[in-house]
């Protein structure tokens, strides 16, 4: 009779540990630091979807934010991502950086 298989739990290598660090929460500050646009995989990570799902939606032209095709690549503007997440953009009138980051005095 065969013995049951055992699964090993591998310890993360240095490269895998750095990937785990990259999976930090997306804050408004980190999204703004991306610049005026980002790639489709990063936009997908911000919106909480997989890379493959994002490309499928982009091919069907139903990605939740506007995107542009530049050659063989997709670019996604960051302003619509911020708007979709209800995060004000610094160029919006009445933008208060302390209020946007959750800082400021409590009422």
CSV table of C-alpha atoms in Angstrom, one decimal:
chain,number,residue,atom,x,y,z
A,1,UNK,CA,0.0,0.0,0.0
A,2,UNK,CA,1.2,3.5,-0.8
A,3,UNK,CA,1.9,6.0,1.9
A,4,UNK,CA,-0.1,9.2,1.7
A,5,UNK,CA,1.6,12.1,0.1
A,6,UNK,CA,2.8,14.9,2.2
A,7,UNK,CA,3.0,18.5,1.1
A,8,UNK,CA,6.0,20.6,2.0
A,9,UNK,CA,5.7,24.1,3.1
A,10,UNK,CA,8.6,25.9,1.5
A,11,UNK,CA,10.3,28.8,3.2
A,12,UNK,CA,10.2,31.9,1.0
A,13,UNK,CA,13.4,32.7,-0.8
A,14,UNK,CA,14.8,36.2,-0.8
A,15,UNK,CA,13.1,37.0,-4.1
A,16,UNK,CA,9.7,35.8,-2.8
A,17,UNK,CA,10.1,37.8,0.4
A,18,UNK,CA,10.6,40.9,-1.6
A,19,UNK,CA,7.4,40.1,-3.6
A,20,UNK,CA,5.5,39.8,-0.4
A,21,UNK,CA,6.7,43.3,0.6
A,22,UNK,CA,5.5,44.6,-2.7
A,23,UNK,CA,2.0,43.5,-1.9
A,24,UNK,CA,1.4,46.4,0.5
A,25,UNK,CA,-1.9,48.2,0.6
A,26,UNK,CA,-2.4,50.7,-2.1
A,27,UNK,CA,-2.8,54.1,-0.5
A,28,UNK,CA,-3.8,57.3,-2.3
A,29,UNK,CA,-0.2,58.5,-1.9
A,30,UNK,CA,1.2,55.4,-3.6
A,31,UNK,CA,-1.3,55.7,-6.4
A,32,UNK,CA,-0.5,59.4,-7.0
A,33,UNK,CA,3.3,58.6,-7.0
A,34,UNK,CA,2.7,56.4,-10.1
A,35,UNK,CA,2.5,59.5,-12.2
A,36,UNK,CA,-0.2,60.4,-14.8
A,37,UNK,CA,-0.6,56.8,-16.0
A,38,UNK,CA,0.4,53.3,-15.1
A,39,UNK,CA,0.4,49.9,-16.8
A,40,UNK,CA,-2.6,47.6,-16.8
A,41,UNK,CA,-1.1,45.0,-14.3
A,42,UNK,CA,-0.6,47.8,-11.7
A,43,UNK,CA,-4.1,49.2,-12.2
A,44,UNK,CA,-5.4,45.7,-11.8
A,45,UNK,CA,-3.6,45.2,-8.5
A,46,UNK,CA,-4.9,48.6,-7.3
A,47,UNK,CA,-8.5,47.5,-8.1
A,48,UNK,CA,-8.0,44.1,-6.6
A,49,UNK,CA,-8.3,41.9,-9.7
A,50,UNK,CA,-5.9,39.5,-11.3
A,51,UNK,CA,-3.6,40.5,-14.2
A,52,UNK,CA,-5.3,38.0,-16.5
A,53,UNK,CA,-8.8,39.2,-15.7
A,54,UNK,CA,-7.7,42.8,-16.4
A,55,UNK,CA,-6.3,41.9,-19.8
A,56,UNK,CA,-9.5,40.0,-20.6
A,57,UNK,CA,-11.6,43.0,-19.7
A,58,UNK,CA,-9.3,45.3,-21.7
A,59,UNK,CA,-9.6,43.2,-24.8
A,60,UNK,CA,-13.4,43.3,-24.5
A,61,UNK,CA,-13.2,47.1,-23.9
A,62,UNK,CA,-15.0,46.8,-20.5
A,63,UNK,CA,-12.2,47.6,-18.1
A,64,UNK,CA,-13.8,49.7,-15.2
A,65,UNK,CA,-11.7,52.8,-16.0
A,66,UNK,CA,-10.7,54.4,-19.3
A,67,UNK,CA,-7.5,53.0,-20.8
A,68,UNK,CA,-5.4,53.6,-23.8
A,69,UNK,CA,-3.6,51.3,-26.1
A,70,UNK,CA,-0.1,52.4,-26.9
A,71,UNK,CA,1.5,50.1,-29.4
A,72,UNK,CA,1.1,46.6,-27.9
A,73,UNK,CA,0.7,47.9,-24.4
A,74,UNK,CA,-2.2,49.3,-22.3
A,75,UNK,CA,-1.9,52.5,-20.3
A,76,UNK,CA,-4.3,53.4,-17.6
A,77,UNK,CA,-4.6,57.1,-16.3
A,78,UNK,CA,-4.3,57.3,-12.6
A,79,UNK,CA,-6.9,60.1,-12.1
A,80,UNK,CA,-9.9,57.9,-13.1
A,81,UNK,CA,-8.6,55.2,-10.7
A,82,UNK,CA,-8.5,57.7,-7.9
A,83,UNK,CA,-12.0,58.9,-8.8
A,84,UNK,CA,-13.3,55.4,-8.9
A,85,UNK,CA,-11.9,54.8,-5.4
A,86,UNK,CA,-13.4,58.1,-4.2
A,87,UNK,CA,-10.0,59.6,-3.5
A,88,UNK,CA,-9.5,63.2,-4.4
A,89,UNK,CA,-6.8,64.2,-6.8
A,90,UNK,CA,-4.4,67.0,-5.7
A,91,UNK,CA,-5.4,69.1,-8.7
A,92,UNK,CA,-9.1,69.1,-7.7
A,93,UNK,CA,-10.4,72.4,-6.3
A,94,UNK,CA,-10.8,72.2,-2.5
A,95,UNK,CA,-8.3,69.4,-2.1
A,96,UNK,CA,-7.1,69.1,1.5
A,97,UNK,CA,-4.1,66.8,1.8
A,98,UNK,CA,-4.6,66.3,5.5
A,99,UNK,CA,-8.2,65.3,5.1
A,100,UNK,CA,-7.4,63.0,2.1
A,101,UNK,CA,-4.8,61.0,4.1
A,102,UNK,CA,-7.1,60.6,7.1
A,103,UNK,CA,-5.0,63.1,9.1
A,104,UNK,CA,-6.2,66.3,10.6
A,105,UNK,CA,-8.0,67.0,13.9
A,106,UNK,CA,-11.0,64.8,14.8
A,107,UNK,CA,-14.3,66.7,15.1
